[in-house]
Short mmCIF file of N, CA, C and O in Angstrom, two decimals:
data_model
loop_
_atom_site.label_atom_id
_atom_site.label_comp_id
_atom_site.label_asym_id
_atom_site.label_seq_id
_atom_site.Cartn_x
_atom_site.Cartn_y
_atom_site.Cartn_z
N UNK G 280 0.85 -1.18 0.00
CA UNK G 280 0.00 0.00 0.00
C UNK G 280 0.89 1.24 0.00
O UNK G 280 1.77 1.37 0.84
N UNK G 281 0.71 1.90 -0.70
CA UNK G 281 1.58 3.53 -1.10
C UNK G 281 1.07 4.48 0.16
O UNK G 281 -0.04 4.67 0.66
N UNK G 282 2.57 5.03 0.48
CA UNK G 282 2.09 6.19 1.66
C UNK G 282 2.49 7.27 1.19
O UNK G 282 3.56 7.38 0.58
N UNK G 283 1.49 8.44 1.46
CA UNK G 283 1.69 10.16 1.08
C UNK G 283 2.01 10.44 2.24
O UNK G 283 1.41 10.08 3.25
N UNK G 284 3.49 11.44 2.17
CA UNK G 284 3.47 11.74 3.23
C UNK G 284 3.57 13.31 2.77
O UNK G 284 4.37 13.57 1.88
N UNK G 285 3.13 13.92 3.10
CA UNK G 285 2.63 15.67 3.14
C UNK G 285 3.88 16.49 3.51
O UNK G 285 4.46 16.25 4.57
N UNK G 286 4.22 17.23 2.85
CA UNK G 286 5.04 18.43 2.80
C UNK G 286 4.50 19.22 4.00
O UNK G 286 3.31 19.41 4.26
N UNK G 287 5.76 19.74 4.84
CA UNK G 287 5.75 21.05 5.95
C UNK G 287 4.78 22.19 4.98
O UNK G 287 3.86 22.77 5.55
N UNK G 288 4.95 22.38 4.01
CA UNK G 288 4.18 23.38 3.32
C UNK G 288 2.50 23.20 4.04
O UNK G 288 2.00 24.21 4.53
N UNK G 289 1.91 22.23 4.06
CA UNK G 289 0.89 21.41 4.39
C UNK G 289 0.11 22.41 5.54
O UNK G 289 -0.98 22.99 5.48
N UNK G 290 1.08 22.36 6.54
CA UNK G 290 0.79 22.58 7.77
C UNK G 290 1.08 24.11 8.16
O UNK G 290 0.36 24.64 9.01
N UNK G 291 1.99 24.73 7.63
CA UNK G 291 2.93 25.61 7.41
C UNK G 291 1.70 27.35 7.47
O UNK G 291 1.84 28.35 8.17
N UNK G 292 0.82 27.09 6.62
CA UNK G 292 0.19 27.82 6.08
C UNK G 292 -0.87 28.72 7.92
O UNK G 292 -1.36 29.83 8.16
N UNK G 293 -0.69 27.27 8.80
CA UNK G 293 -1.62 28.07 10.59
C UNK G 293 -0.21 28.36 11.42
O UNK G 293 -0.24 28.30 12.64
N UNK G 294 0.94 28.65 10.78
CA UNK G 294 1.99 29.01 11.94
C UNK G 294 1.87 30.50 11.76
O UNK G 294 1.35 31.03 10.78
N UNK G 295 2.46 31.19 12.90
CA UNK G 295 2.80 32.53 12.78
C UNK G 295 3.46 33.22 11.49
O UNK G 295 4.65 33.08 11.24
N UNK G 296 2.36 34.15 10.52
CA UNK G 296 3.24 34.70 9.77
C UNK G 296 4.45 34.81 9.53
O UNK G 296 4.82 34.47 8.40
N UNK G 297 5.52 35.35 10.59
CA UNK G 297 6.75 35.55 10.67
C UNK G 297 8.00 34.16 10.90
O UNK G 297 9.19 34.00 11.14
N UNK G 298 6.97 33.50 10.69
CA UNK G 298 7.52 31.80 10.51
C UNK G 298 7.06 30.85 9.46
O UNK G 298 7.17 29.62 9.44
N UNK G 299 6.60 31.52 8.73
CA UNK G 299 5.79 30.41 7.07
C UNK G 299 6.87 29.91 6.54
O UNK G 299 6.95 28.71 6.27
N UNK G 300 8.01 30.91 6.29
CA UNK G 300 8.78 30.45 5.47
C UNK G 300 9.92 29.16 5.80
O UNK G 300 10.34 28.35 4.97
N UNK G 301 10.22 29.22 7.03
CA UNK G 301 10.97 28.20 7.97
C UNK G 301 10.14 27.15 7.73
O UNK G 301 10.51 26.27 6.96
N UNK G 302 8.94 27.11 8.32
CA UNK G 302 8.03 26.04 8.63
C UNK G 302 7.86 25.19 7.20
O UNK G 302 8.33 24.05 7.13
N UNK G 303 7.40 25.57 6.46
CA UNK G 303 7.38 25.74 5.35
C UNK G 303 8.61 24.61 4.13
O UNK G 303 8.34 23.86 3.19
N UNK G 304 9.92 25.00 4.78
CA UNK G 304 11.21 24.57 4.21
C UNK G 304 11.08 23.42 4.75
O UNK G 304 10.28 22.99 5.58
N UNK G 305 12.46 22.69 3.89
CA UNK G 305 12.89 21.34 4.21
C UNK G 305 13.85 21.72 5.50
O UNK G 305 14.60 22.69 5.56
N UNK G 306 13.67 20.78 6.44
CA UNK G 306 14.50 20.49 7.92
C UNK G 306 15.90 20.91 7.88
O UNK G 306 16.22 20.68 6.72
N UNK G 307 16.85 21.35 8.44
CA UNK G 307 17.74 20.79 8.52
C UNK G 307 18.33 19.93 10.14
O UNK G 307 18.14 20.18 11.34
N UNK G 308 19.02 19.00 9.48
CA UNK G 308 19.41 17.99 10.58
C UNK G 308 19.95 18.78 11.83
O UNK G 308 20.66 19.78 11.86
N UNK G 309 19.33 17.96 12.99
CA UNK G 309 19.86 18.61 14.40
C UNK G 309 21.49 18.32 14.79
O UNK G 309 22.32 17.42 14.70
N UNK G 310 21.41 19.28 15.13
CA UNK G 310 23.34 19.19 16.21
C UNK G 310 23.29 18.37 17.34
O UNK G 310 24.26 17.87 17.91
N UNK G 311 21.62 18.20 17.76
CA UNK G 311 21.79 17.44 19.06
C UNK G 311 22.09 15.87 18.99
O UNK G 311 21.44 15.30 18.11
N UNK G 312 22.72 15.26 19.57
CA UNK G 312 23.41 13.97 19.51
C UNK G 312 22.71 12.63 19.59
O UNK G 312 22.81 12.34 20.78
N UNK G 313 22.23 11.91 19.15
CA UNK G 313 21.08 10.85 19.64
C UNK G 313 21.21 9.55 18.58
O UNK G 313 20.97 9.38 17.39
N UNK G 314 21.54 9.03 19.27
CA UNK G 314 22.51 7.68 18.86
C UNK G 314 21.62 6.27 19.13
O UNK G 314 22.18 5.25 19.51
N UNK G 315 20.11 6.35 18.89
CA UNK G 315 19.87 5.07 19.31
C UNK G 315 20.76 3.78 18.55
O UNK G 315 21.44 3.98 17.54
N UNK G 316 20.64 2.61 19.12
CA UNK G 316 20.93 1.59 18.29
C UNK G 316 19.97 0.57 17.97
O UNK G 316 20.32 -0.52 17.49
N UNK G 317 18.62 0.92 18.25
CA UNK G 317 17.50 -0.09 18.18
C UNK G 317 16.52 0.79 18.16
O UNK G 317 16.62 1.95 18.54
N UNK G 318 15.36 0.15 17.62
CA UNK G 318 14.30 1.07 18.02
C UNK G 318 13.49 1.56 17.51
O UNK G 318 13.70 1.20 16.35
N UNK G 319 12.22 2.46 17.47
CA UNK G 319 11.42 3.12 16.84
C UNK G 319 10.93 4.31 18.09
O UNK G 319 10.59 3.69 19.10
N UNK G 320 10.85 5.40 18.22
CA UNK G 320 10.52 6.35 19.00
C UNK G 320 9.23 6.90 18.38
O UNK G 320 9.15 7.33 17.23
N UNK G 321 8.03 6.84 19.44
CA UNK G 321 6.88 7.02 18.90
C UNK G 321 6.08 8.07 19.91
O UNK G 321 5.64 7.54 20.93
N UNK G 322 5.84 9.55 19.74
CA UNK G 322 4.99 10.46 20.94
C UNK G 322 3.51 10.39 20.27
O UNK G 322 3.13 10.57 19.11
N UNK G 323 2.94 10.10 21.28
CA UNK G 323 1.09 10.22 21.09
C UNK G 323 0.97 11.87 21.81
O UNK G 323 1.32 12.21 22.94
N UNK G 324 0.56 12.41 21.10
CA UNK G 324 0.04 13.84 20.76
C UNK G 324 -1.84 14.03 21.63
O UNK G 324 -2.90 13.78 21.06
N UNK G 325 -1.68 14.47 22.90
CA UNK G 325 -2.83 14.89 22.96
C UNK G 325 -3.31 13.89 24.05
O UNK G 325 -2.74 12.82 24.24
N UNK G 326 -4.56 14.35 24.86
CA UNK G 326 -5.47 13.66 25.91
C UNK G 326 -6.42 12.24 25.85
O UNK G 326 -6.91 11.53 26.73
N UNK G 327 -6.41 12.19 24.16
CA UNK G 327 -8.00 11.38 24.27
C UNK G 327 -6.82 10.03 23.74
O UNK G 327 -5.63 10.11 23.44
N UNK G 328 -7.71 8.88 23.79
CA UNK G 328 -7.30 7.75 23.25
C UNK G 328 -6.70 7.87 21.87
O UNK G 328 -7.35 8.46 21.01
N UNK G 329 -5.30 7.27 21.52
CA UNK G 329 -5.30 7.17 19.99
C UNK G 329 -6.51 6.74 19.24
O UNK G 329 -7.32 6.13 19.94
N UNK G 330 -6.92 6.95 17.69
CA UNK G 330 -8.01 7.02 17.27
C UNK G 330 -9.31 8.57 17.40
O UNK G 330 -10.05 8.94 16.49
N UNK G 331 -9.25 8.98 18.37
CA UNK G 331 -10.06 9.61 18.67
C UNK G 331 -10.07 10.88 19.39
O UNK G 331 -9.11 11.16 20.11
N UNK G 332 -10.61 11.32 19.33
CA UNK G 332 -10.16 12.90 20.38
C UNK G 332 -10.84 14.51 19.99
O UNK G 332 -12.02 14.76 19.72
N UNK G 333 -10.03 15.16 20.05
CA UNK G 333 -10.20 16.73 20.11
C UNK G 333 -10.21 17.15 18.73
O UNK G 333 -10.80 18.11 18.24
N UNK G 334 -9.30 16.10 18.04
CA UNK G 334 -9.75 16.69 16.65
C UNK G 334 -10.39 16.16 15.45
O UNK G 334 -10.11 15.17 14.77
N UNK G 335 -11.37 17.08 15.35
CA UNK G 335 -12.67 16.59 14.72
C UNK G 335 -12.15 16.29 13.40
O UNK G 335 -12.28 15.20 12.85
N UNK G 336 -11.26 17.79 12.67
CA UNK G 336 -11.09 17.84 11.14
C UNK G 336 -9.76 17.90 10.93
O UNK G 336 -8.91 18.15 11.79
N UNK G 337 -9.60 17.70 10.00
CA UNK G 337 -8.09 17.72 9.43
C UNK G 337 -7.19 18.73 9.80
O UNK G 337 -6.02 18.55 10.11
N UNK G 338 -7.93 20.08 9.73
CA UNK G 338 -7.81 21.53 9.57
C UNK G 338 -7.35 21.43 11.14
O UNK G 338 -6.24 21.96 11.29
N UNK G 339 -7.97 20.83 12.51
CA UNK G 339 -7.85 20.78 13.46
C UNK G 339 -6.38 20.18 14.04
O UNK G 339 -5.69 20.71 14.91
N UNK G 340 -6.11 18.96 13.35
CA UNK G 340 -4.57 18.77 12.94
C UNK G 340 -3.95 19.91 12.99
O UNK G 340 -3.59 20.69 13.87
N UNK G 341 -3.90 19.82 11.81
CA UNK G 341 -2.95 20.90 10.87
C UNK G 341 -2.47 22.13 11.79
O UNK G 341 -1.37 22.68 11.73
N UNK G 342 -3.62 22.47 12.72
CA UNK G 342 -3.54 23.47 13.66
C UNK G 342 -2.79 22.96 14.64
O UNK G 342 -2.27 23.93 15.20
N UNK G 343 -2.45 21.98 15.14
CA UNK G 343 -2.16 21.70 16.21
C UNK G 343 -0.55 21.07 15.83
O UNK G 343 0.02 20.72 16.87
N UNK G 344 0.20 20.88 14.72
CA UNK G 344 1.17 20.68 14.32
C UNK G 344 2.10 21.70 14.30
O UNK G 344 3.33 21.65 14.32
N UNK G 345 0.81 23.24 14.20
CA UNK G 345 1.21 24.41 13.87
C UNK G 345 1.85 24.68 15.55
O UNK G 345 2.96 24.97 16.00
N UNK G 346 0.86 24.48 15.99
CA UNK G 346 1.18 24.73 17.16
C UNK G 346 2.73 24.16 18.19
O UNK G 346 3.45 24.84 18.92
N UNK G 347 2.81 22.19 17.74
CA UNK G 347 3.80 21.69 18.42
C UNK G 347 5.40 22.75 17.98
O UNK G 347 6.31 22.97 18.77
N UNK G 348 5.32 23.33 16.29
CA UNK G 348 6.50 23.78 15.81
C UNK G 348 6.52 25.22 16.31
O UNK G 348 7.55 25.85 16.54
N UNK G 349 5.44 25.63 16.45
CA UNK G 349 5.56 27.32 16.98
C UNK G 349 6.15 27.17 18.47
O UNK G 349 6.64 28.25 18.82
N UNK G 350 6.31 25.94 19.71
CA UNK G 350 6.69 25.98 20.70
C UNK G 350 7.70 25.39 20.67
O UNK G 350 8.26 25.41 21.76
N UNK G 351 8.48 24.61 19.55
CA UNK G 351 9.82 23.82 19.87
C UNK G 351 10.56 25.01 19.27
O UNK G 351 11.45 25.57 19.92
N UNK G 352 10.21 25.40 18.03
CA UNK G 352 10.98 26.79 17.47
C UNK G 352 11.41 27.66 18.33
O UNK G 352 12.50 28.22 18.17
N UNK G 353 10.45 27.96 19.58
CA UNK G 353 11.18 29.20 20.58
C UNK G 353 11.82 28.70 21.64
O UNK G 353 12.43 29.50 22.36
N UNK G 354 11.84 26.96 22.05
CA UNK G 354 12.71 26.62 22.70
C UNK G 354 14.07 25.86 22.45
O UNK G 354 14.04 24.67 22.16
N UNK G 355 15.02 26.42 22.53
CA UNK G 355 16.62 25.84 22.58
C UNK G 355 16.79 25.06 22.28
O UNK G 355 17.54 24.73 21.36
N UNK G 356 15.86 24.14 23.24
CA UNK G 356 16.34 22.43 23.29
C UNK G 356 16.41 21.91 21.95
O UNK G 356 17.23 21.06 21.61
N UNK G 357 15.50 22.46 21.17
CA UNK G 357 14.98 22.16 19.70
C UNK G 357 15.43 22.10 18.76
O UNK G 357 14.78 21.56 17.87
N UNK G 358 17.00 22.71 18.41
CA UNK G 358 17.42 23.71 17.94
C UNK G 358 16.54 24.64 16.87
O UNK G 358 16.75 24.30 15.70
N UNK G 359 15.94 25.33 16.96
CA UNK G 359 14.93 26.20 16.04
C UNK G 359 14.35 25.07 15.20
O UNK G 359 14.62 25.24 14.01
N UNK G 360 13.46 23.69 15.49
CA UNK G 360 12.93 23.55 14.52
C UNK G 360 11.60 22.01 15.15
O UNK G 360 11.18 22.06 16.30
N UNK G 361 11.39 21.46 14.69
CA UNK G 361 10.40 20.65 15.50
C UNK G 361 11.09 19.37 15.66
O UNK G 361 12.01 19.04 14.91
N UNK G 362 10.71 18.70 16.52
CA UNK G 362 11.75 17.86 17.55
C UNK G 362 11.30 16.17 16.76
O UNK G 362 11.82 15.08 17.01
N UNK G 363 10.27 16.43 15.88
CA UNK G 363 9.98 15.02 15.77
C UNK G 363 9.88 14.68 13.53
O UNK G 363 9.61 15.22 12.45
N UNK G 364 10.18 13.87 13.94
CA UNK G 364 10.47 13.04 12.34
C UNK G 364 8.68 13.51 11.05
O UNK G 364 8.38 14.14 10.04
N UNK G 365 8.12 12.70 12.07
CA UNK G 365 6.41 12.93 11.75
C UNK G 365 5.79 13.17 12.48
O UNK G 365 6.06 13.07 13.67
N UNK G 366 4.57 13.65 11.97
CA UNK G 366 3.19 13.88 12.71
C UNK G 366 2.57 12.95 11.91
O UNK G 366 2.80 13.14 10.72
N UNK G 367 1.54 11.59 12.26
CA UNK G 367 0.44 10.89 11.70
C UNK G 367 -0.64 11.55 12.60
O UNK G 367 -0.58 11.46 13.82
N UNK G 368 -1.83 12.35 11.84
CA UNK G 368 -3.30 12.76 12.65
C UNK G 368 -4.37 11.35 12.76
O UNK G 368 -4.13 10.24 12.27
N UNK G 369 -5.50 11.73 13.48
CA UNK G 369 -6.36 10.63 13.64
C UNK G 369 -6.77 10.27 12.39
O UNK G 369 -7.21 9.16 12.12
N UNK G 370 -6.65 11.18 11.61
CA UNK G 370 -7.88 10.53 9.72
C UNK G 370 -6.19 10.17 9.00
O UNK G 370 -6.03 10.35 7.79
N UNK G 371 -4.87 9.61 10.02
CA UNK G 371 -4.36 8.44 9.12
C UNK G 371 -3.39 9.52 7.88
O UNK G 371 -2.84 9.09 6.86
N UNK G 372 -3.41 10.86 8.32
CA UNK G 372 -2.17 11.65 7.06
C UNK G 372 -1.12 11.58 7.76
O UNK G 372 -1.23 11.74 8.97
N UNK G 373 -0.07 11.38 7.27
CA UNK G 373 1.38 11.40 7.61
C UNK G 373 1.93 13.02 6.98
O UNK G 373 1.65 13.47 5.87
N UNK G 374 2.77 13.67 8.05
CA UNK G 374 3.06 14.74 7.82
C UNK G 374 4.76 15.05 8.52
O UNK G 374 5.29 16.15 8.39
#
């Protein structure tokens, strides 16, 4: 089965004006050091059960992706950019 996975452009469009264009771009790789040797690292996003929750629509996503990059962007730890590989939402888009 073929997977789409969605361009930062995607999402890019509910961040702060003064950040479209970052958000927007391709990544560049972090300085921070992380060396697993096994593994798959997986964060569940949000209160309700996987499957189900707070967000009704896509658009509701999209918002809330906006949101994880508008708060890793202003913190350090991050280096200016979002801390995670993907976002998969409940309706199953990979981003």
């Amino acid at each position: 089965m073929p997977v789409t996975i969605h361009k930062r452009v995607t999402w890019s469009e509910y961040v702060d004006p003064m950040h479209r264009v970052h958000a927007a771009s391709d990544p560049v790789p972090s300085a921070n050091p992380w060396n697993p040797t096994v593994g798959v690292f997986i964060h569940h996003r949000g209160p309700a059960p996987l499957g189900g929750g707070d967000y009704v629509t896509e658009e509701d996503c999209l918002e809330d992706i906006a949101d994880v990059y508008m708060d890793h962007v202003s913190d350090d730890e991050f280096n200016g950019d979002v801390a995670y590989n993907f976002f998969v939402c409940q309706h199953g888009n990979i981003y």
